Coordinates of C-alpha atoms in Angstrom, one line a residue:
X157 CA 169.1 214.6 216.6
X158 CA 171.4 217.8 217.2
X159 CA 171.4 220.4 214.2
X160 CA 175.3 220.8 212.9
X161 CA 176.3 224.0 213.2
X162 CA 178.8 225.5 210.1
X163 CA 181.7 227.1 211.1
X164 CA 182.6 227.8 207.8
X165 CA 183.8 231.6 207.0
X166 CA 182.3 231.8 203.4
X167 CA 183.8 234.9 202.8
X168 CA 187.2 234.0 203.6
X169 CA 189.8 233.8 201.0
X170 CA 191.3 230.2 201.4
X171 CA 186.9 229.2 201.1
X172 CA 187.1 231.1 197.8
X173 CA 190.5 229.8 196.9
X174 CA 189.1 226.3 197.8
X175 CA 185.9 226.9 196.0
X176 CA 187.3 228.1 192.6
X177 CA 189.9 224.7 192.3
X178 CA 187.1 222.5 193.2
X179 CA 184.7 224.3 190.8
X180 CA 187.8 223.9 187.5
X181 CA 187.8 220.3 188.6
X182 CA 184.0 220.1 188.3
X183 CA 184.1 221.7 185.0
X184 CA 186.5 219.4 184.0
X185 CA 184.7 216.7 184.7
X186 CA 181.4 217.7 183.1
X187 CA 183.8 218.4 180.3
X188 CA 184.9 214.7 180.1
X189 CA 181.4 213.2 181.0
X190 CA 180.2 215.6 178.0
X191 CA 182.6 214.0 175.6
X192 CA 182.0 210.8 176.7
X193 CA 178.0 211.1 175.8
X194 CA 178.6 212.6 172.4
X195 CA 182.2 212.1 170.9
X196 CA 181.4 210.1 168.1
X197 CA 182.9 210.1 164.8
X198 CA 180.4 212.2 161.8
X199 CA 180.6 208.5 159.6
X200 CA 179.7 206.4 162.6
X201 CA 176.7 208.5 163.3
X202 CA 176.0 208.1 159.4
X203 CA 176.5 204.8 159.3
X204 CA 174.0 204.3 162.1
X205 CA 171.2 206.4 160.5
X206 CA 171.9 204.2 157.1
X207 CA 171.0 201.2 159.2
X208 CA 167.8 203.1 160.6
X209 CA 169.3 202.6 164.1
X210 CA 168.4 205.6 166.7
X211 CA 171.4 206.9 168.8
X212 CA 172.0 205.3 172.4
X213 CA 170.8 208.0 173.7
X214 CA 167.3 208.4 172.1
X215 CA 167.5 204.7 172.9
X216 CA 167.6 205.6 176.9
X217 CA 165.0 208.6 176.2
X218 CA 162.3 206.4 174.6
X219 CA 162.8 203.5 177.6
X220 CA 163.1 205.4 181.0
X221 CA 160.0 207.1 182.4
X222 CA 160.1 211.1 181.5
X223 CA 161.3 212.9 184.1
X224 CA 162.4 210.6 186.3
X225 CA 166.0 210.1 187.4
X226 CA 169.2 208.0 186.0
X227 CA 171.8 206.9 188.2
X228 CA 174.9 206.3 185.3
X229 CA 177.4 204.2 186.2
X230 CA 181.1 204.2 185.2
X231 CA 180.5 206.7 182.6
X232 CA 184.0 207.4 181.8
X233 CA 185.4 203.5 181.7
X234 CA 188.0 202.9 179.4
X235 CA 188.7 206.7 179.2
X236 CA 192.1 207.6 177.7
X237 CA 192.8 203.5 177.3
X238 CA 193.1 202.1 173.8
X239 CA 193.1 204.6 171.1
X240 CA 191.2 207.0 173.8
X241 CA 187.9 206.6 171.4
X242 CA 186.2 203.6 173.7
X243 CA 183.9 205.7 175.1
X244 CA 182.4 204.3 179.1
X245 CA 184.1 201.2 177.3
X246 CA 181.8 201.1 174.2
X247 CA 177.9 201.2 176.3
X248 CA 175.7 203.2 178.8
X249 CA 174.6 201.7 181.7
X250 CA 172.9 202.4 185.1
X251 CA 169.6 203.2 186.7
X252 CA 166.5 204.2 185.5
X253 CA 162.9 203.8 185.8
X254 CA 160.8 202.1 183.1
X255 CA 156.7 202.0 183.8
X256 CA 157.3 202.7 187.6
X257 CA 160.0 200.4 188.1
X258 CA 163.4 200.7 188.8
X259 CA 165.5 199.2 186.4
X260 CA 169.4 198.4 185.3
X261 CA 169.9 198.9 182.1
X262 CA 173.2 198.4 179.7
X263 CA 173.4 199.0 176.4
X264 CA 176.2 198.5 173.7
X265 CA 176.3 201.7 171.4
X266 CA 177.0 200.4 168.0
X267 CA 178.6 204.0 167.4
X268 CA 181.7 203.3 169.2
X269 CA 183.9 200.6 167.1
X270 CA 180.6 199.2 165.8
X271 CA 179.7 197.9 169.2
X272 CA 183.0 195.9 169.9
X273 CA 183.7 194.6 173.1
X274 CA 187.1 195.4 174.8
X275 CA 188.5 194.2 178.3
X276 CA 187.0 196.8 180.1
X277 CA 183.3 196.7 178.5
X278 CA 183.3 192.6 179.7
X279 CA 184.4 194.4 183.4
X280 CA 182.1 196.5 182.9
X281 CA 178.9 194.5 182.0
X282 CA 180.1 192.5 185.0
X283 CA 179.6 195.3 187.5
X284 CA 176.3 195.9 186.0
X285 CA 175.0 192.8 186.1
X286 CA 176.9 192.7 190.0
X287 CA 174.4 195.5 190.8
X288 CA 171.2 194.2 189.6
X289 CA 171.9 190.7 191.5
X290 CA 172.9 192.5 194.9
X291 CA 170.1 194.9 194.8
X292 CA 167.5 192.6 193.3
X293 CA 166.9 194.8 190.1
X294 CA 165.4 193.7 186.4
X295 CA 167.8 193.9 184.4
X296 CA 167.1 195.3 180.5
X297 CA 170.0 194.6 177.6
X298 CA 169.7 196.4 174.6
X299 CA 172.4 194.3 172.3
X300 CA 173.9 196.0 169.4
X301 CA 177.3 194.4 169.1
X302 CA 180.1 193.1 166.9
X303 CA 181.5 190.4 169.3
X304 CA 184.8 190.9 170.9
X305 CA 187.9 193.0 170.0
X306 CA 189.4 189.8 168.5
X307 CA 192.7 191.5 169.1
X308 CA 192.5 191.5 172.5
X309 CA 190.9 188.4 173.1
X310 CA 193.2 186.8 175.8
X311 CA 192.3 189.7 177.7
X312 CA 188.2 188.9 177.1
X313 CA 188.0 185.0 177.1
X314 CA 189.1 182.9 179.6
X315 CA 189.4 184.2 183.0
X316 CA 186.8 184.0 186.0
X317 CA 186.2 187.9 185.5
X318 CA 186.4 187.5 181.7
X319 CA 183.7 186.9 178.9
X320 CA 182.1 183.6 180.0
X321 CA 181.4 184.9 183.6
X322 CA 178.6 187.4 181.8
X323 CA 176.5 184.2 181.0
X324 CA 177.5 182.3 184.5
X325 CA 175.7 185.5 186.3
X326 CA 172.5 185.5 183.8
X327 CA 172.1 181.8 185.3
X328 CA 172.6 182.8 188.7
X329 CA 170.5 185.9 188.1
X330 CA 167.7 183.5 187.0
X331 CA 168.1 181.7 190.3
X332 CA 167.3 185.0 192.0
X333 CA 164.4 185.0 189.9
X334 CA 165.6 188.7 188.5
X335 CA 163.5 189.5 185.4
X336 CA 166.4 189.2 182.3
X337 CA 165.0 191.5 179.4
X338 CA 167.2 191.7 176.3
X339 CA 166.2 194.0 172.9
X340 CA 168.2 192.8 170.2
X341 CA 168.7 195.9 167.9
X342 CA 171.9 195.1 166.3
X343 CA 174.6 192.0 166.0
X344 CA 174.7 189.9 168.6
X345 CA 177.1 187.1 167.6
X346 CA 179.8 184.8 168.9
X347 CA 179.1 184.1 172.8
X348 CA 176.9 187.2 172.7
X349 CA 174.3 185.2 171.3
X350 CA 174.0 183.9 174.7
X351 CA 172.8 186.9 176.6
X352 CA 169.5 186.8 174.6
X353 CA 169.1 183.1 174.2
X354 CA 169.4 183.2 178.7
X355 CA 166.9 186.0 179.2
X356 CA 163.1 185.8 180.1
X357 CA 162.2 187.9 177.5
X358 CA 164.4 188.7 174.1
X359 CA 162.5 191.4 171.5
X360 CA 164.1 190.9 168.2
X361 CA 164.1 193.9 166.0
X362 CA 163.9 193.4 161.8
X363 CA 166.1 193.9 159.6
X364 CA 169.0 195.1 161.7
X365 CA 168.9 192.3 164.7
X366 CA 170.9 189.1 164.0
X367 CA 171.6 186.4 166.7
X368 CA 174.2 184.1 165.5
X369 CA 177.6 181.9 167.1
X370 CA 178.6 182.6 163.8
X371 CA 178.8 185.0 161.7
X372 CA 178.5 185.2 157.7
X373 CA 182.4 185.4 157.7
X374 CA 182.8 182.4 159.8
X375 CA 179.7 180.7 158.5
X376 CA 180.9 180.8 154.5
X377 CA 184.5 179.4 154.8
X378 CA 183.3 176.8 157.5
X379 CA 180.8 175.4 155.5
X380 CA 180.7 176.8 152.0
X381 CA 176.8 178.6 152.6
X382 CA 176.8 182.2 151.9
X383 CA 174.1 183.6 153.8
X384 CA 173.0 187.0 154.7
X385 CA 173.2 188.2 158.5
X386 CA 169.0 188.4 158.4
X387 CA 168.6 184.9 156.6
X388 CA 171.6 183.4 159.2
X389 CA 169.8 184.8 162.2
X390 CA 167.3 187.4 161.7
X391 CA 164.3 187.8 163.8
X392 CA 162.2 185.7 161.2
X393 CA 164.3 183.2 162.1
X394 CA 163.9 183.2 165.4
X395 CA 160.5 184.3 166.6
X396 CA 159.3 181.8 163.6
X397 CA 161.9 178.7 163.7
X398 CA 164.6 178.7 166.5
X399 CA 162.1 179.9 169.3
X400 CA 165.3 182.1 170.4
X401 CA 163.4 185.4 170.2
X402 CA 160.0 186.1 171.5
X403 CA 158.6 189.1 170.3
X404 CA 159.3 190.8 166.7
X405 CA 159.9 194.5 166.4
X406 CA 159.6 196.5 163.0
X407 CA 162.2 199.2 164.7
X408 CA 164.3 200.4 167.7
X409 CA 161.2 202.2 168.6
X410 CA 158.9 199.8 168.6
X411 CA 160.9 197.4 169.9
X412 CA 161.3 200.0 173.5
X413 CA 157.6 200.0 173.3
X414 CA 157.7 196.1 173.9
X415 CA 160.3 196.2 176.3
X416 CA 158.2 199.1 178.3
X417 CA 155.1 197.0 177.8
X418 CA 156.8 193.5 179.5
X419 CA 158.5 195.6 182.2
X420 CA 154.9 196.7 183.3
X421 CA 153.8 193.0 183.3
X422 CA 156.3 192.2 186.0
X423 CA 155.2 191.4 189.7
X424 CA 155.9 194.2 191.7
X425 CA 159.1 194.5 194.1
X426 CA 159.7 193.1 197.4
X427 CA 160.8 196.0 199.2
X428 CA 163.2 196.2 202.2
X429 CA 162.0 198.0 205.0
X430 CA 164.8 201.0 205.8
X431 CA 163.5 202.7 208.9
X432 CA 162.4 206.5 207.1
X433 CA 160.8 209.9 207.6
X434 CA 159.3 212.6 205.0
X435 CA 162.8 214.0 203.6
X436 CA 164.1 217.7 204.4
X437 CA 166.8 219.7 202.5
X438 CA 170.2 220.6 204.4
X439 CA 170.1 223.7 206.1
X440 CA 173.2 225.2 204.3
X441 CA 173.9 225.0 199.9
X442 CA 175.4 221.9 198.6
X443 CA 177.6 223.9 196.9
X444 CA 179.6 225.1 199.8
X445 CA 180.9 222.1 199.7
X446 CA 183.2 223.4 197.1
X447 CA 184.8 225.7 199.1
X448 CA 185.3 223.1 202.3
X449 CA 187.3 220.7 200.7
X450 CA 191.0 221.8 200.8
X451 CA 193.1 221.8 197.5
X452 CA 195.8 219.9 199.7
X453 CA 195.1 216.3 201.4
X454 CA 198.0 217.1 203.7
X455 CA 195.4 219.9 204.7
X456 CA 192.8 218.7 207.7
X457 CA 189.1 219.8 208.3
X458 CA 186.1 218.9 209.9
X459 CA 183.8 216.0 207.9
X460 CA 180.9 217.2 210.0
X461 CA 180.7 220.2 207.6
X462 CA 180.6 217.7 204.5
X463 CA 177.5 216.4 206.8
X464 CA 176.0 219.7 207.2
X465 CA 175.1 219.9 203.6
X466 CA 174.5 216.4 202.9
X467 CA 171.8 214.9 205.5
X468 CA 168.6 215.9 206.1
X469 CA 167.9 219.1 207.9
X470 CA 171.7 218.9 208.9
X471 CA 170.8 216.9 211.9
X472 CA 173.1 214.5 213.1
X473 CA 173.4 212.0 216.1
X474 CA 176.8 211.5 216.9
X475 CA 178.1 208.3 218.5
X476 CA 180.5 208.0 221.1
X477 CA 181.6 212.1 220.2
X478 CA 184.2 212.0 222.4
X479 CA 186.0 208.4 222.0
X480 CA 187.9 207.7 218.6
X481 CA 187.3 211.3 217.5
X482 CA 189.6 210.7 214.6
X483 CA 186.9 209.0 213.3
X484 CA 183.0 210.1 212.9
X485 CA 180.3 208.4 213.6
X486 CA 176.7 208.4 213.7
X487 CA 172.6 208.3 212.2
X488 CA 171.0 210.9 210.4
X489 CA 168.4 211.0 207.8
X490 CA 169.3 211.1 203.9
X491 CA 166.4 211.7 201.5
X492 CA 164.0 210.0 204.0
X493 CA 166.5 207.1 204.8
X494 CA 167.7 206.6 207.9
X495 CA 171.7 206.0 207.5
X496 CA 174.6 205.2 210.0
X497 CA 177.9 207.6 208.5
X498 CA 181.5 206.8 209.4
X499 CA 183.5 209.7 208.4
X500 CA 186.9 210.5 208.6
X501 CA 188.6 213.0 210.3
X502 CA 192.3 212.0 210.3
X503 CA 194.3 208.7 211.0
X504 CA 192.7 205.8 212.0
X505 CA 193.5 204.7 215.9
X506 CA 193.0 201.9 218.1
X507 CA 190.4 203.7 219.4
X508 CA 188.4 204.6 216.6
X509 CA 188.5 201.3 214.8
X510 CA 187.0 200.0 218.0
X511 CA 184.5 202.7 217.9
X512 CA 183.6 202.1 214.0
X513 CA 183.5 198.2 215.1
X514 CA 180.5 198.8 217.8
X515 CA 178.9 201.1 215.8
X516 CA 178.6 199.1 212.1
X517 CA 177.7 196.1 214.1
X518 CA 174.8 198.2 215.8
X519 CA 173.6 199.6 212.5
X520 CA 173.8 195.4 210.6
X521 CA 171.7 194.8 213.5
X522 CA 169.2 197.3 213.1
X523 CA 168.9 196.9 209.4
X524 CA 170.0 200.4 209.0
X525 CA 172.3 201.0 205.7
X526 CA 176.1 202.6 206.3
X527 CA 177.2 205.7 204.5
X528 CA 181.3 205.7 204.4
X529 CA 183.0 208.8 203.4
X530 CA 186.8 208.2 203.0
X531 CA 189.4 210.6 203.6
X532 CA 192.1 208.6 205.1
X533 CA 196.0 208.1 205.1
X534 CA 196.0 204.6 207.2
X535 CA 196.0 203.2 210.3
X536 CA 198.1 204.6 212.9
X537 CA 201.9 203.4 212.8
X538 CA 204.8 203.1 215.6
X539 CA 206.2 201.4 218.2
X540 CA 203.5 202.5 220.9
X541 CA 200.5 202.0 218.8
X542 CA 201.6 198.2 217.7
X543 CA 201.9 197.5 221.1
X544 CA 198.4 199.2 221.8
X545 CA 197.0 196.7 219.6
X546 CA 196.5 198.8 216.1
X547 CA 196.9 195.9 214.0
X548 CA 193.8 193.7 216.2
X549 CA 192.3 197.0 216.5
X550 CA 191.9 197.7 213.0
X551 CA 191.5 193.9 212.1
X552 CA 188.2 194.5 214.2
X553 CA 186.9 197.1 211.8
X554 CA 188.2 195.7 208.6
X555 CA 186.2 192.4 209.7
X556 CA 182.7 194.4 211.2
X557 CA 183.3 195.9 207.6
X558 CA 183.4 192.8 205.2
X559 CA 180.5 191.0 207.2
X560 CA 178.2 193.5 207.6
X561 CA 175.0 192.9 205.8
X562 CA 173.0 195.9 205.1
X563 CA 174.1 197.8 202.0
X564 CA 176.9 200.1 202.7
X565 CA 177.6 202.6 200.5
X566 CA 181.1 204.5 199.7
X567 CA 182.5 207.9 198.7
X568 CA 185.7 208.5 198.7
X569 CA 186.0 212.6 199.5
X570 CA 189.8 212.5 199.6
X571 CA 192.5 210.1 200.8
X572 CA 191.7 206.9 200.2
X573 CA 195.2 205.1 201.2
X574 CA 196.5 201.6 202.6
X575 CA 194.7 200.1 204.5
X576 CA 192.1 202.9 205.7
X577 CA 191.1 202.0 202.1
X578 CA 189.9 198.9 203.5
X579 CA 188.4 199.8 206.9
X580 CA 186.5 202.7 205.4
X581 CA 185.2 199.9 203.0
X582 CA 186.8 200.1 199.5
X583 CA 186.3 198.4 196.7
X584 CA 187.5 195.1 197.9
X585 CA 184.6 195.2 201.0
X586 CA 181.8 195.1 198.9
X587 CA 179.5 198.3 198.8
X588 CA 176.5 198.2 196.6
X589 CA 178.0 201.5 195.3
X590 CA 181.3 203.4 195.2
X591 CA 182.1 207.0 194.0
X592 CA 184.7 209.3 194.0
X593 CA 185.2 213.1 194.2
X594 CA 187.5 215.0 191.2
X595 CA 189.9 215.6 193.8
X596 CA 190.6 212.5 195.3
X597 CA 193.8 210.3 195.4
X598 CA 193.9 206.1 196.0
X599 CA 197.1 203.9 196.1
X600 CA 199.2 201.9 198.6
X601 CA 200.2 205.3 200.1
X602 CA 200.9 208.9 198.9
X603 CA 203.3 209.3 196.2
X604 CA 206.1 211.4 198.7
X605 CA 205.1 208.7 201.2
X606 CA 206.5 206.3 198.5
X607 CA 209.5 207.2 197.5
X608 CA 210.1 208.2 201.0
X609 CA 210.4 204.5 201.9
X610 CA 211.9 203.7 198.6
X611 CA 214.6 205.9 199.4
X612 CA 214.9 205.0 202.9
X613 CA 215.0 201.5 202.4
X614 CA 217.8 202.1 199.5
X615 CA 220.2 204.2 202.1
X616 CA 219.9 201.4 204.5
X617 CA 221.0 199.1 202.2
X618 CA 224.2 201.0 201.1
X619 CA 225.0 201.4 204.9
X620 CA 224.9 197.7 205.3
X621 CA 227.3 197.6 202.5
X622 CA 229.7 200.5 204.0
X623 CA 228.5 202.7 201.2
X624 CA 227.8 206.6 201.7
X625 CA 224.0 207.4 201.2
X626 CA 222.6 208.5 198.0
X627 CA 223.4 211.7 197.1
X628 CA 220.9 214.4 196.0
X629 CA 221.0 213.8 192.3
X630 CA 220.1 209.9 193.2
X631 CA 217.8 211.0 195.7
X632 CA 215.6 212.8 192.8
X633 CA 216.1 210.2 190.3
X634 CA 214.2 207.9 192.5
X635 CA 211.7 210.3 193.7
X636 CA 210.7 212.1 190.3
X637 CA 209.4 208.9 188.7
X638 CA 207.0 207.4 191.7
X639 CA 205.5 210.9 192.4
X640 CA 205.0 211.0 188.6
X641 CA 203.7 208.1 188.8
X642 CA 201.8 208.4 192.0
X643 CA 199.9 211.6 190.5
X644 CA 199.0 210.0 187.4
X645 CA 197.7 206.4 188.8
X646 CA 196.4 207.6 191.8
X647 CA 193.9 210.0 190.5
X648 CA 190.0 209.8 189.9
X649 CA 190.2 209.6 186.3
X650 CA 192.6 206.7 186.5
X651 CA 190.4 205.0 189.3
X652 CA 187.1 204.9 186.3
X653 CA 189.1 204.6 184.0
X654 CA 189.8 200.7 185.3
X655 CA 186.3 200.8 186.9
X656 CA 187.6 200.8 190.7
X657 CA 184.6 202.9 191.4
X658 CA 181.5 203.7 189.7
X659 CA 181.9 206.9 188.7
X660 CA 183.4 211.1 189.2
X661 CA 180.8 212.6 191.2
X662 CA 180.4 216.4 191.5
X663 CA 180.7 217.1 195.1
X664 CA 177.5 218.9 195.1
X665 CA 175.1 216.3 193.5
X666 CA 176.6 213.8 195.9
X667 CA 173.7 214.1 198.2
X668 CA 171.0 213.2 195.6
X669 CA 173.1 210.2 193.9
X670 CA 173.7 208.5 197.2
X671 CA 169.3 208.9 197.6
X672 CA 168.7 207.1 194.3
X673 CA 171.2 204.4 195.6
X674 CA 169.5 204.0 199.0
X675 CA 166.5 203.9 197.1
X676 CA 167.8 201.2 194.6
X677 CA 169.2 199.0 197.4
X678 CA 165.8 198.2 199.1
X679 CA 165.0 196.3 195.9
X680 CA 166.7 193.3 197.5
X681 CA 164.8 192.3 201.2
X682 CA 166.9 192.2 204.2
X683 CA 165.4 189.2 205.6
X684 CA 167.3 186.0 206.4
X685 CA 170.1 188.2 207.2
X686 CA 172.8 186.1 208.7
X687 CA 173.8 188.0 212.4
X688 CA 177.7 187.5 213.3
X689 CA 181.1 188.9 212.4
X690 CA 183.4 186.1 212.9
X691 CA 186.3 185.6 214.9
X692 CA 187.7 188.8 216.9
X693 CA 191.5 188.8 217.7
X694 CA 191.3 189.8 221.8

């Protein structure tokens, strides 16, 4: 592989100028990540000592391995959305590694809202439990929740992405024979009763752990019993009489320890093989990676350099160099890991979707995982390009993309608009994991792009009419609200907030989260893959 050589002047002033915006966006967002781990009100955390219930946190501390790494995902769900308290939508939740293992784990805290569930902790325990079925992962639940937001409940119940699916996937997951461990440390009522009663293994802790469909408040007007929340469904109850829980637990702690203890009986994982080497640092600081990335979109630059302090020993073997070059392609090493990269490096032409086509369907073939970082306005537009083909072109890509089967793998670095969002495999396409950088932007289009067309198509309405065009007080009215709206919708906090990706990453750590990923995605084998990409459009 050839060595990538920087071209970077690091003493230059628009690198510094670069460096210090991307720096105030990454404090900003270990700002937000901060408040997200610890804003909790002084009686909740009260409350929860009361109830002799440790804090999330020291939850996660006592389960994972010490010193090993956690992967979080979608810490900063819900942010800003109901009364901007809902924490990553009211749980933690991401990888870890418990006796050895690597592990999903989600759990409610019972500090935010008493452990209520809104719309976007249901989407979120969905994309969980999405992860641990594609990448073949145990899954551990620690339950400590009140039931839905009943005030939102159209929002929670009845969908196919709503409540129920949570307990369709735990079947499903049992089908893939993926170990279902659930600690029940708090309330876990209503449908959430479920979640333990379809796991493998359900520790039940004393005195705070209740498993009921309903409650004391339901349970006394229904029927006329009033009946404590241990004597309705403590764990008495059901590691003695129901045969719902398995294993009784004095306390939170204790309870971890049993969790720990049937993690280490598991069978150990099948692993897929990812073609590898011993793994080598970059040749040049991840940090510089600050000071590459423009403060404008509308301002171009080379995504080699993003490779140069990203892959192993900043070696990189490019693919068809001089064919597409608005797109990169090519192999390098990533912690070890052997990985095919598609990186942008302006518009999307004919020629580079047929370029990105060839090369995704070499790396499915080969079993090696693809690496997509996304910094892109489109697909080329215009009356030459349509009748080059763009549009069969690009279907080519966008189809190489949505049937490729090795785990792909996304990080959107910039632009991430129409449908290059597609080709360079958004959301929609499937990758085991999607992240985005502080600074990047996702819609249709750009907002001036917008209201450009909105504009546009408005004038050409009035001259069918015989009208004049908009003057410039109209002109603004129109354009004022959509960039508004475009800068406001279309950023990385808005993106997690919704859960279209699984996280803000600092730019800098990006090299070591997408290593834990590769790592987590050979939990689930590659065999039996399924060669072929459908129908191409000729």
């Amino acid at each position: 592989m050839n060595v990538l050589e920087s071209r970077i002047d690091t003493s230059g002033a628009t690198y510094r100028e670069n460096f210090a915006a991307m720096k105030a966006l990454v404090e900003e967002l270990e700002r937000e990540l901060r408040t997200a781990r610890e804003g909790r009100s002084e009686k909740a955390r009260q409350r929860n000592a009361e109830l002799g219930k440790l804090p999330v946190q020291e939850r996660l501390e006592l389960l994972l391995d010490p010193d090993t790494p956690w992967l979080e995902i979608a810490p900063l769900a819900a942010r800003g959305m109901y009364d901007g308290g809902v924490h990553g939508a009211g749980s933690r939740s991401g990888i870890g590694v418990v006796r050895g293992r690597e592990v999903v784990v989600h759990a409610n805290d019972p500090m935010i809202k008493g452990g209520t569930i809104y719309p976007l902790g249901v989407k979120k325990s969905l994309r969980v439990q999405a992860i641990a079925m594609e990448n073949r992962l145990p899954m551990i639940t620690l339950v400590d929740s009140g039931g839905a937001f009943l005030p939102l409940q159209s929002e929670i119940f009845p969908d196919i992405d709503d409540g129920g699916r949570i307990f369709y996937n735990q079947a499903q997951m049992s089908k893939l024979d993926i170990p279902q461990i659930t600690a029940v440390m708090g309330l876990c009522t209503a449908g959430g009763a479920y979640i333990p009663a379809m796991s493998d293994h359900v520790v039940h802790v004393r005195g705070t752990g209740a498993i009921f469909l309903g409650g004391p408040p339901l349970v006394r007007p229904a029927t006329g019993e009033d009946v404590s929340a241990e004597e309705l469904g403590g764990a008495d109850v059901h590691c003695r009489e129901s045969g719902v829980s398995d294993y009784p637990a004095d306390d939170d702690a204790d309870a971890i320890r049993i969790v720990r203890d049937i993690v280490g009986t598991l069978p150990a994982a099948r692993k897929a093989d990812f073609p590898g080497r011993p793994p080598r640092e970059p040749l040049y600081p991840a940090e510089q990676l600050y000071g590459i990335v423009p403060r404008s979109l509308q301002t171009a630059y080379d995504v080699r350099e993003l490779l140069a302090r990203l892959v192993d020993g900043s070696e990189f073997l490019e693919f068809k160099e001089l064919y597409g070059p608005t797109l990169v392609c090519g192999w390098a090493y990533l912690h070890g890991f052997l990985v095919g990269i598609l990186g942008n490096n302006g518009v999307l032409l004919s020629q580079s979707a047929l370029k990105a086509t060839q090369f995704i369907q070499l790396c499915d073939r080969q079993g090696i995982p693809l690496v997509f970082l996304q910094n892109i306005t489109g697909y080329i537009i215009g009356r030459e390009y349509e009748r080059g083909g763009i549009t069969k072109d690009g279907h080519k890509m966008v189809n190489a993309v949505a049937t490729a089967t090795v785990p792909k793998l996304t990080v959107i670095v910039g632009a991430s608009f129409g449908a290059g969002n597609y080709g360079m495999c958004g959301r929609a396409y499937s990758p085991r994991f999607l992240w985005m950088w502080p600074n990047a932007r996702i819609g249709v289009m750009g907002g001036e792009q917008a209201a450009t067309v909105l504009i546009s198509v408005k004038n050409e309405q009035l001259a069918r009419e015989g009208q004049p065009p908009l003057p410039a007080e109209a002109v603004e009215m129109i354009r004022g609200p959509i960039l508004a709206a475009a800068d406001q919708e279309g950023g990385a906090y808005h993106s997690t907030a919704n859960l279209w990706d699984d996280g803000i990453l600092d730019p800098a750590k990006t090299r070591d989260v997408l290593g834990l990923a590769l790592a987590a995605t050979r939990n689930a084998p590659l065999d039996g893959r399924r060669q072929g990409h459908g129908t191409f459009r000729m």
